[in-house]
mmCIF file of N, CA, C and O in Angstrom:
data_model
loop_
_atom_site.group_PDB
_atom_site.id
_atom_site.type_symbol
_atom_site.label_atom_id
_atom_site.label_comp_id
_atom_site.label_asym_id
_atom_site.label_seq_id
_atom_site.Cartn_x
_atom_site.Cartn_y
_atom_site.Cartn_z
ATOM 1 N N UNK A 1 1.326 -5.755 12.958
ATOM 2 C CA UNK A 1 0.746 -4.859 12.008
ATOM 3 C C UNK A 1 0.240 -5.486 10.608
ATOM 4 O O UNK A 1 -0.861 -5.612 10.235
ATOM 5 N N UNK A 2 1.148 -6.085 10.187
ATOM 6 C CA UNK A 2 1.073 -6.657 8.692
ATOM 7 C C UNK A 2 0.036 -8.000 8.911
ATOM 8 O O UNK A 2 -0.638 -8.091 7.751
ATOM 9 N N UNK A 3 -0.139 -8.565 9.950
ATOM 10 C CA UNK A 3 -0.841 -9.804 10.231
ATOM 11 C C UNK A 3 -2.371 -9.339 10.193
ATOM 12 O O UNK A 3 -3.094 -9.758 9.312
ATOM 13 N N UNK A 4 -2.257 -8.050 10.765
ATOM 14 C CA UNK A 4 -3.818 -7.665 11.015
ATOM 15 C C UNK A 4 -4.321 -6.892 9.690
ATOM 16 O O UNK A 4 -5.466 -7.402 9.060
ATOM 17 N N UNK A 5 -3.417 -6.400 8.900
ATOM 18 C CA UNK A 5 -3.781 -5.847 7.321
ATOM 19 C C UNK A 5 -4.162 -7.044 6.629
ATOM 20 O O UNK A 5 -5.194 -7.043 5.682
ATOM 21 N N UNK A 6 -3.464 -8.254 6.556
ATOM 22 C CA UNK A 6 -3.577 -9.489 5.510
ATOM 23 C C UNK A 6 -5.112 -10.050 6.234
ATOM 24 O O UNK A 6 -5.902 -10.170 5.339
ATOM 25 N N UNK A 7 -5.271 -10.279 7.556
ATOM 26 C CA UNK A 7 -6.616 -10.537 7.806
ATOM 27 C C UNK A 7 -7.602 -9.840 7.457
ATOM 28 O O UNK A 7 -8.668 -10.401 6.908
ATOM 29 N N UNK A 8 -7.709 -8.420 7.490
ATOM 30 C CA UNK A 8 -8.832 -7.733 7.111
ATOM 31 C C UNK A 8 -8.749 -7.663 5.713
ATOM 32 O O UNK A 8 -10.067 -7.884 5.115
ATOM 33 N N UNK A 9 -8.151 -7.988 4.893
ATOM 34 C CA UNK A 9 -8.218 -8.024 3.272
ATOM 35 C C UNK A 9 -8.845 -9.231 3.074
ATOM 36 O O UNK A 9 -9.788 -9.539 2.223
ATOM 37 N N UNK A 10 -8.379 -10.405 4.052
ATOM 38 C CA UNK A 10 -8.821 -11.850 3.537
ATOM 39 C C UNK A 10 -10.558 -11.765 4.262
ATOM 40 O O UNK A 10 -11.004 -12.342 3.181
ATOM 41 N N UNK A 11 -10.735 -10.923 5.243
ATOM 42 C CA UNK A 11 -12.045 -10.911 5.838
ATOM 43 C C UNK A 11 -13.297 -10.365 4.552
ATOM 44 O O UNK A 11 -14.312 -10.687 4.442
ATOM 45 N N UNK A 12 -12.521 -9.299 3.631
ATOM 46 C CA UNK A 12 -13.293 -8.701 2.745
ATOM 47 C C UNK A 12 -13.440 -9.339 1.798
ATOM 48 O O UNK A 12 -14.739 -9.453 1.244
ATOM 49 N N UNK A 13 -12.518 -10.302 1.329
ATOM 50 C CA UNK A 13 -12.997 -11.112 0.038
ATOM 51 C C UNK A 13 -13.574 -12.487 0.331
ATOM 52 O O UNK A 13 -14.085 -13.064 -0.486
ATOM 53 N N UNK A 14 -13.680 -13.207 1.991
ATOM 54 C CA UNK A 14 -14.349 -14.243 2.107
ATOM 55 C C UNK A 14 -15.789 -14.270 1.558
ATOM 56 O O UNK A 14 -16.519 -15.185 1.166
ATOM 57 N N UNK A 15 -16.416 -13.258 1.723
ATOM 58 C CA UNK A 15 -18.020 -13.188 1.188
ATOM 59 C C UNK A 15 -18.088 -13.598 -0.009
ATOM 60 O O UNK A 15 -19.315 -14.063 -0.522
ATOM 61 N N UNK A 16 -17.368 -13.093 -0.836
ATOM 62 C CA UNK A 16 -17.387 -13.489 -2.368
ATOM 63 C C UNK A 16 -17.825 -15.136 -2.668
ATOM 64 O O UNK A 16 -18.215 -15.517 -3.463
ATOM 65 N N UNK A 17 -16.996 -15.862 -1.802
ATOM 66 C CA UNK A 17 -17.281 -17.191 -1.952
ATOM 67 C C UNK A 17 -18.466 -17.869 -1.544
ATOM 68 O O UNK A 17 -18.804 -19.072 -2.159
ATOM 69 N N UNK A 18 -19.270 -16.986 -1.196
ATOM 70 C CA UNK A 18 -20.684 -17.378 -0.778
ATOM 71 C C UNK A 18 -21.643 -17.211 -2.054
ATOM 72 O O UNK A 18 -22.956 -17.597 -2.102
ATOM 73 N N UNK A 19 -21.227 -16.334 -3.030
ATOM 74 C CA UNK A 19 -21.797 -16.164 -4.010
ATOM 75 C C UNK A 19 -22.242 -17.311 -5.012
ATOM 76 O O UNK A 19 -21.445 -18.131 -4.971
ATOM 77 N N UNK A 20 -23.607 -17.348 -5.529
ATOM 78 C CA UNK A 20 -23.897 -18.472 -6.405
ATOM 79 C C UNK A 20 -24.502 -17.896 -7.765
ATOM 80 O O UNK A 20 -24.659 -16.670 -7.758
ATOM 81 N N UNK A 21 -24.531 -18.994 -8.597
ATOM 82 C CA UNK A 21 -25.039 -18.517 -9.859
ATOM 83 C C UNK A 21 -24.043 -17.867 -10.636
ATOM 84 O O UNK A 21 -22.844 -17.954 -10.463
ATOM 85 N N UNK A 22 -24.366 -16.736 -11.512
ATOM 86 C CA UNK A 22 -23.336 -16.233 -12.532
ATOM 87 C C UNK A 22 -22.569 -15.341 -11.837
ATOM 88 O O UNK A 22 -21.119 -15.413 -11.995
ATOM 89 N N UNK A 23 -22.917 -14.590 -10.684
ATOM 90 C CA UNK A 23 -22.189 -13.639 -9.775
ATOM 91 C C UNK A 23 -20.857 -14.620 -9.175
ATOM 92 O O UNK A 23 -19.698 -14.148 -9.304
ATOM 93 N N UNK A 24 -21.221 -15.796 -9.047
ATOM 94 C CA UNK A 24 -20.423 -16.878 -8.245
ATOM 95 C C UNK A 24 -19.298 -17.068 -9.164
ATOM 96 O O UNK A 24 -18.106 -17.347 -9.042
ATOM 97 N N UNK A 25 -19.645 -17.519 -10.365
ATOM 98 C CA UNK A 25 -18.789 -17.905 -11.648
ATOM 99 C C UNK A 25 -17.867 -16.786 -12.046
ATOM 100 O O UNK A 25 -16.729 -16.923 -12.318
ATOM 101 N N UNK A 26 -18.436 -15.588 -11.824
ATOM 102 C CA UNK A 26 -17.645 -14.629 -12.333
ATOM 103 C C UNK A 26 -16.651 -13.973 -11.195
ATOM 104 O O UNK A 26 -15.370 -13.785 -11.591
ATOM 105 N N UNK A 27 -16.844 -14.076 -9.967
ATOM 106 C CA UNK A 27 -16.064 -13.244 -8.906
ATOM 107 C C UNK A 27 -15.166 -14.449 -8.272
ATOM 108 O O UNK A 27 -14.303 -13.948 -7.479
ATOM 109 N N UNK A 28 -15.549 -15.482 -7.989
ATOM 110 C CA UNK A 28 -14.827 -16.722 -7.277
ATOM 111 C C UNK A 28 -13.358 -16.688 -7.959
ATOM 112 O O UNK A 28 -12.391 -16.514 -7.038
ATOM 113 N N UNK A 29 -12.882 -16.923 -9.390
ATOM 114 C CA UNK A 29 -11.820 -16.917 -9.670
ATOM 115 C C UNK A 29 -10.854 -15.662 -9.061
ATOM 116 O O UNK A 29 -9.789 -15.896 -8.943
ATOM 117 N N UNK A 30 -11.643 -14.806 -9.247
ATOM 118 C CA UNK A 30 -10.912 -13.269 -8.980
ATOM 119 C C UNK A 30 -10.370 -13.296 -7.371
ATOM 120 O O UNK A 30 -9.438 -12.886 -7.206
ATOM 121 N N UNK A 31 -11.347 -13.832 -6.666
ATOM 122 C CA UNK A 31 -11.220 -13.671 -5.163
ATOM 123 C C UNK A 31 -10.129 -14.769 -5.010
ATOM 124 O O UNK A 31 -9.204 -14.527 -4.164
ATOM 125 N N UNK A 32 -10.133 -15.914 -5.575
ATOM 126 C CA UNK A 32 -9.191 -16.906 -5.263
ATOM 127 C C UNK A 32 -7.904 -16.421 -5.446
ATOM 128 O O UNK A 32 -6.617 -16.496 -4.912
ATOM 129 N N UNK A 33 -7.493 -15.403 -6.976
ATOM 130 C CA UNK A 33 -6.416 -15.247 -7.230
ATOM 131 C C UNK A 33 -5.616 -13.893 -6.113
ATOM 132 O O UNK A 33 -4.748 -14.033 -5.953
ATOM 133 N N UNK A 34 -6.711 -13.154 -5.613
ATOM 134 C CA UNK A 34 -6.379 -12.218 -4.796
ATOM 135 C C UNK A 34 -5.963 -12.743 -3.622
ATOM 136 O O UNK A 34 -4.809 -12.494 -3.312
ATOM 137 N N UNK A 35 -6.301 -13.673 -3.033
ATOM 138 C CA UNK A 35 -6.487 -14.223 -1.605
ATOM 139 C C UNK A 35 -4.835 -15.229 -1.846
ATOM 140 O O UNK A 35 -4.128 -15.101 -1.120
ATOM 141 N N UNK A 36 -4.845 -16.119 -2.900
ATOM 142 C CA UNK A 36 -3.476 -16.620 -3.244
ATOM 143 C C UNK A 36 -2.159 -15.595 -3.378
ATOM 144 O O UNK A 36 -1.235 -15.838 -3.010
ATOM 145 N N UNK A 37 -2.500 -14.633 -4.154
ATOM 146 C CA UNK A 37 -1.357 -13.685 -4.529
ATOM 147 C C UNK A 37 -0.977 -12.946 -3.242
ATOM 148 O O UNK A 37 -0.080 -12.861 -2.702
ATOM 149 N N UNK A 38 -2.177 -12.640 -2.118
ATOM 150 C CA UNK A 38 -1.891 -11.879 -0.896
ATOM 151 C C UNK A 38 -1.107 -12.909 -0.131
ATOM 152 O O UNK A 38 -0.066 -12.670 0.511
ATOM 153 N N UNK A 39 -1.499 -14.206 -0.054
ATOM 154 C CA UNK A 39 -0.799 -15.273 0.954
ATOM 155 C C UNK A 39 0.588 -15.385 0.342
ATOM 156 O O UNK A 39 1.512 -15.543 1.254
ATOM 157 N N UNK A 40 0.921 -15.347 -0.902
ATOM 158 C CA UNK A 40 2.395 -15.816 -1.329
ATOM 159 C C UNK A 40 3.012 -14.524 -0.898
ATOM 160 O O UNK A 40 4.451 -14.592 -0.329
ATOM 161 N N UNK A 41 2.573 -13.200 -1.063
ATOM 162 C CA UNK A 41 3.240 -12.136 -0.458
ATOM 163 C C UNK A 41 3.441 -11.966 0.671
ATOM 164 O O UNK A 41 4.585 -11.280 1.215
ATOM 165 N N UNK A 42 2.569 -12.336 1.572
ATOM 166 C CA UNK A 42 2.940 -12.481 3.030
ATOM 167 C C UNK A 42 3.636 -13.300 3.520
ATOM 168 O O UNK A 42 4.821 -12.884 4.067
ATOM 169 N N UNK A 43 4.046 -14.842 2.791
ATOM 170 C CA UNK A 43 4.945 -15.346 3.243
ATOM 171 C C UNK A 43 6.426 -14.987 2.576
ATOM 172 O O UNK A 43 7.431 -15.020 3.455
ATOM 173 N N UNK A 44 6.255 -14.329 1.477
ATOM 174 C CA UNK A 44 7.729 -13.974 0.976
ATOM 175 C C UNK A 44 8.237 -12.922 1.806
ATOM 176 O O UNK A 44 9.343 -12.585 2.067
ATOM 177 N N UNK A 45 7.325 -12.081 2.403
ATOM 178 C CA UNK A 45 7.342 -10.639 3.139
ATOM 179 C C UNK A 45 8.350 -11.005 4.476
ATOM 180 O O UNK A 45 8.972 -10.314 5.070
ATOM 181 N N UNK A 46 7.916 -12.161 4.916
ATOM 182 C CA UNK A 46 8.542 -12.950 6.195
ATOM 183 C C UNK A 46 9.483 -13.700 6.075
ATOM 184 O O UNK A 46 10.358 -13.801 6.973
ATOM 185 N N UNK A 47 9.883 -14.226 4.955
ATOM 186 C CA UNK A 47 10.896 -15.173 4.754
ATOM 187 C C UNK A 47 12.263 -14.827 3.838
ATOM 188 O O UNK A 47 12.987 -14.310 4.009
ATOM 189 N N UNK A 48 11.687 -14.554 2.495
ATOM 190 C CA UNK A 48 12.683 -14.620 1.331
ATOM 191 C C UNK A 48 13.098 -13.176 1.598
ATOM 192 O O UNK A 48 14.300 -12.601 1.442
ATOM 193 N N UNK A 49 12.438 -11.806 1.857
ATOM 194 C CA UNK A 49 12.867 -10.540 1.589
ATOM 195 C C UNK A 49 13.934 -10.211 2.829
ATOM 196 O O UNK A 49 14.733 -9.763 2.256
ATOM 197 N N UNK A 50 13.629 -10.611 3.990
ATOM 198 C CA UNK A 50 14.759 -10.087 5.019
ATOM 199 C C UNK A 50 15.975 -11.028 4.899
ATOM 200 O O UNK A 50 16.871 -10.563 4.676
ATOM 201 N N UNK A 51 15.903 -12.316 4.078
ATOM 202 C CA UNK A 51 17.106 -13.100 3.843
ATOM 203 C C UNK A 51 17.669 -12.570 2.536
ATOM 204 O O UNK A 51 18.955 -12.156 2.492
ATOM 205 N N UNK A 52 16.838 -12.058 1.740
ATOM 206 C CA UNK A 52 17.698 -11.420 0.423
ATOM 207 C C UNK A 52 18.421 -9.939 0.832
ATOM 208 O O UNK A 52 19.519 -9.671 0.416
ATOM 209 N N UNK A 53 17.865 -9.133 1.797
ATOM 210 C CA UNK A 53 18.444 -8.022 2.195
ATOM 211 C C UNK A 53 19.797 -8.417 2.876
ATOM 212 O O UNK A 53 20.633 -7.700 2.819
ATOM 213 N N UNK A 54 19.679 -9.487 3.732
ATOM 214 C CA UNK A 54 20.885 -9.808 4.706
ATOM 215 C C UNK A 54 21.919 -10.330 3.702
ATOM 216 O O UNK A 54 22.949 -9.849 3.838
ATOM 217 N N UNK A 55 21.685 -11.081 2.646
ATOM 218 C CA UNK A 55 22.604 -11.341 1.588
ATOM 219 C C UNK A 55 23.299 -10.538 0.974
ATOM 220 O O UNK A 55 24.310 -10.307 0.664
ATOM 221 N N UNK A 56 22.016 -9.356 0.531
ATOM 222 C CA UNK A 56 22.776 -8.003 -0.262
ATOM 223 C C UNK A 56 23.769 -7.388 0.352
ATOM 224 O O UNK A 56 24.800 -6.596 0.042
ATOM 225 N N UNK A 57 23.275 -6.832 1.866
ATOM 226 C CA UNK A 57 24.161 -6.122 2.758
ATOM 227 C C UNK A 57 25.491 -6.931 2.911
ATOM 228 O O UNK A 57 26.492 -6.549 3.005
ATOM 229 N N UNK A 58 25.413 -8.267 3.156
ATOM 230 C CA UNK A 58 26.727 -9.081 3.271
ATOM 231 C C UNK A 58 27.650 -9.101 1.885
ATOM 232 O O UNK A 58 28.785 -8.797 2.189
ATOM 233 N N UNK A 59 27.064 -9.042 0.844
ATOM 234 C CA UNK A 59 27.751 -9.075 -0.283
ATOM 235 C C UNK A 59 28.293 -7.588 -0.394
ATOM 236 O O UNK A 59 29.639 -7.437 -1.014
ATOM 237 N N UNK A 60 28.155 -6.437 -0.163
ATOM 238 C CA UNK A 60 28.599 -5.164 -0.137
ATOM 239 C C UNK A 60 29.410 -4.827 0.556
ATOM 240 O O UNK A 60 30.315 -3.888 0.505
ATOM 241 N N UNK A 61 29.822 -5.999 1.710
ATOM 242 C CA UNK A 61 31.250 -5.620 2.712
ATOM 243 C C UNK A 61 30.934 -4.534 3.663
ATOM 244 O O UNK A 61 31.454 -3.858 4.051
ATOM 245 N N UNK A 62 29.536 -4.213 3.936
ATOM 246 C CA UNK A 62 29.117 -2.895 4.806
ATOM 247 C C UNK A 62 29.154 -3.687 6.025
ATOM 248 O O UNK A 62 28.870 -4.473 6.066
ATOM 249 N N UNK A 63 29.647 -2.907 7.076
ATOM 250 C CA UNK A 63 29.333 -3.113 8.410
ATOM 251 C C UNK A 63 29.015 -1.859 9.230
ATOM 252 O O UNK A 63 29.720 -0.691 9.129
ATOM 253 N N UNK A 64 28.111 -1.726 10.144
ATOM 254 C CA UNK A 64 27.485 -0.760 10.977
ATOM 255 C C UNK A 64 27.499 0.409 9.965
ATOM 256 O O UNK A 64 26.401 0.901 9.324
ATOM 257 N N UNK A 65 28.406 1.579 10.237
ATOM 258 C CA UNK A 65 27.992 2.897 9.777
ATOM 259 C C UNK A 65 28.454 3.067 8.193
ATOM 260 O O UNK A 65 27.732 4.190 7.639
ATOM 261 N N UNK A 66 28.958 2.206 7.444
ATOM 262 C CA UNK A 66 28.975 2.283 6.163
ATOM 263 C C UNK A 66 28.228 1.725 5.158
ATOM 264 O O UNK A 66 28.405 1.575 3.948
ATOM 265 N N UNK A 67 26.979 1.485 5.844
ATOM 266 C CA UNK A 67 25.845 0.732 4.917
ATOM 267 C C UNK A 67 25.454 1.373 3.926
ATOM 268 O O UNK A 67 25.253 0.941 2.766
ATOM 269 N N UNK A 68 25.143 3.028 3.809
ATOM 270 C CA UNK A 68 24.735 3.644 2.908
ATOM 271 C C UNK A 68 25.652 3.812 1.936
ATOM 272 O O UNK A 68 25.136 3.685 0.686
ATOM 273 N N UNK A 69 26.963 3.842 2.128
ATOM 274 C CA UNK A 69 27.992 4.007 1.130
ATOM 275 C C UNK A 69 28.163 2.630 0.414
ATOM 276 O O UNK A 69 28.231 2.541 -0.858
ATOM 277 N N UNK A 70 27.985 1.492 1.029
ATOM 278 C CA UNK A 70 28.130 0.188 0.403
ATOM 279 C C UNK A 70 27.170 0.109 -0.729
ATOM 280 O O UNK A 70 27.349 -0.609 -1.750
ATOM 281 N N UNK A 71 25.641 0.302 -0.428
ATOM 282 C CA UNK A 71 24.619 0.155 -1.159
ATOM 283 C C UNK A 71 24.678 1.134 -2.473
ATOM 284 O O UNK A 71 24.590 0.735 -3.280
ATOM 285 N N UNK A 72 25.321 2.275 -2.095
ATOM 286 C CA UNK A 72 25.443 3.153 -3.350
ATOM 287 C C UNK A 72 26.768 2.782 -4.539
ATOM 288 O O UNK A 72 26.617 2.782 -5.507
ATOM 289 N N UNK A 73 27.757 2.197 -3.726
ATOM 290 C CA UNK A 73 28.799 1.650 -4.933
ATOM 291 C C UNK A 73 28.146 0.217 -5.186
ATOM 292 O O UNK A 73 28.633 0.084 -6.380
ATOM 293 N N UNK A 74 27.204 -0.464 -4.682
ATOM 294 C CA UNK A 74 26.872 -1.534 -5.547
ATOM 295 C C UNK A 74 26.087 -1.328 -6.562
ATOM 296 O O UNK A 74 25.604 -2.016 -7.107
ATOM 297 N N UNK A 75 25.687 -0.250 -6.939
ATOM 298 C CA UNK A 75 25.022 0.429 -7.831
ATOM 299 C C UNK A 75 23.423 0.778 -7.648
ATOM 300 O O UNK A 75 22.792 1.121 -8.542
ATOM 301 N N UNK A 76 22.960 0.876 -6.304
ATOM 302 C CA UNK A 76 21.644 1.028 -6.188
ATOM 303 C C UNK A 76 21.326 2.655 -6.300
ATOM 304 O O UNK A 76 22.331 3.457 -5.859
ATOM 305 N N UNK A 77 20.155 3.113 -6.628
ATOM 306 C CA UNK A 77 20.321 4.582 -6.689
ATOM 307 C C UNK A 77 19.945 4.821 -5.348
ATOM 308 O O UNK A 77 19.636 4.498 -4.620
ATOM 309 N N UNK A 78 20.519 6.220 -5.124
ATOM 310 C CA UNK A 78 20.661 6.732 -3.843
ATOM 311 C C UNK A 78 19.196 7.054 -2.945
ATOM 312 O O UNK A 78 19.222 6.567 -1.862
ATOM 313 N N UNK A 79 17.922 7.146 -3.778
ATOM 314 C CA UNK A 79 16.628 7.132 -3.020
ATOM 315 C C UNK A 79 16.392 5.751 -2.581
ATOM 316 O O UNK A 79 15.827 5.384 -1.268
ATOM 317 N N UNK A 80 16.493 4.589 -3.264
ATOM 318 C CA UNK A 80 16.332 3.356 -2.884
ATOM 319 C C UNK A 80 17.218 2.986 -1.784
ATOM 320 O O UNK A 80 16.744 2.222 -0.925
ATOM 321 N N UNK A 81 18.516 3.347 -1.872
ATOM 322 C CA UNK A 81 19.432 3.194 -0.905
ATOM 323 C C UNK A 81 19.119 3.560 0.337
ATOM 324 O O UNK A 81 19.110 2.731 1.526
ATOM 325 N N UNK A 82 18.631 4.771 0.374
ATOM 326 C CA UNK A 82 18.018 5.305 1.770
ATOM 327 C C UNK A 82 17.031 4.589 2.365
ATOM 328 O O UNK A 82 16.917 4.425 3.642
ATOM 329 N N UNK A 83 15.760 4.237 1.439
ATOM 330 C CA UNK A 83 14.926 3.339 2.044
ATOM 331 C C UNK A 83 15.416 2.131 2.501
ATOM 332 O O UNK A 83 14.794 1.508 3.462
ATOM 333 N N UNK A 84 16.258 1.363 1.753
ATOM 334 C CA UNK A 84 16.851 0.112 2.470
ATOM 335 C C UNK A 84 17.374 0.376 3.643
ATOM 336 O O UNK A 84 17.279 -0.585 4.619
ATOM 337 N N UNK A 85 18.436 1.395 3.642
ATOM 338 C CA UNK A 85 19.177 1.353 4.918
ATOM 339 C C UNK A 85 17.876 1.910 6.215
ATOM 340 O O UNK A 85 18.323 1.383 7.266
ATOM 341 N N UNK A 86 16.925 2.688 5.891
ATOM 342 C CA UNK A 86 16.114 2.843 6.765
ATOM 343 C C UNK A 86 15.460 1.667 7.361
ATOM 344 O O UNK A 86 15.117 1.637 8.523
ATOM 345 N N UNK A 87 14.989 0.817 6.359
ATOM 346 C CA UNK A 87 14.324 -0.586 6.917
ATOM 347 C C UNK A 87 15.336 -1.223 7.252
ATOM 348 O O UNK A 87 14.967 -2.168 8.591
ATOM 349 N N UNK A 88 16.512 -1.512 7.136
ATOM 350 C CA UNK A 88 17.569 -2.176 7.788
ATOM 351 C C UNK A 88 17.671 -1.789 9.220
ATOM 352 O O UNK A 88 17.883 -2.736 10.127
ATOM 353 N N UNK A 89 17.979 -0.500 9.442
ATOM 354 C CA UNK A 89 17.782 -0.001 10.619
ATOM 355 C C UNK A 89 16.932 -0.377 11.786
ATOM 356 O O UNK A 89 16.927 -0.286 12.694
ATOM 357 N N UNK A 90 15.721 -0.173 10.986
ATOM 358 C CA UNK A 90 14.194 -0.485 11.883
ATOM 359 C C UNK A 90 14.412 -1.917 12.290
ATOM 360 O O UNK A 90 14.039 -2.305 13.380
ATOM 361 N N UNK A 91 14.594 -2.901 11.200
ATOM 362 C CA UNK A 91 15.062 -4.208 11.545
ATOM 363 C C UNK A 91 15.928 -4.671 12.589
ATOM 364 O O UNK A 91 15.693 -5.176 13.570
ATOM 365 N N UNK A 92 17.279 -3.968 12.691
ATOM 366 C CA UNK A 92 18.013 -4.135 13.714
ATOM 367 C C UNK A 92 17.648 -3.599 14.914
ATOM 368 O O UNK A 92 18.067 -4.055 15.995
ATOM 369 N N UNK A 93 16.805 -2.443 14.946
ATOM 370 C CA UNK A 93 16.538 -1.957 16.468
ATOM 371 C C UNK A 93 15.294 -2.704 17.113
ATOM 372 O O UNK A 93 15.165 -2.553 18.083
ATOM 373 N N UNK A 94 14.925 -3.747 16.279
ATOM 374 C CA UNK A 94 13.920 -4.678 16.821
ATOM 375 C C UNK A 94 12.355 -4.157 17.117
ATOM 376 O O UNK A 94 11.591 -4.726 17.664
ATOM 377 N N UNK A 95 12.269 -2.964 16.166
ATOM 378 C CA UNK A 95 10.783 -2.517 16.098
ATOM 379 C C UNK A 95 9.976 -3.328 15.525
ATOM 380 O O UNK A 95 10.037 -3.824 14.577
#
């Protein structure tokens, strides 16, 4: 799903690179910035973020059922902790 969303956004910005003249000079840097930021966010979301979550969960000493308690003890706000727990449960289930 994430790959499809990224490809759609890239497809929207690609025609900007065909602009010539003043429009091209104005909008090409913006399109390049958006595409580079999108590519960086995509790579980080597939590599760094899961690794960082795994390290944080490991550092709290939580196993299986005590994950929510461990995140609260680590100082995370409860709403954020619930979102993180939900995300980790989805990742563990393989969806």
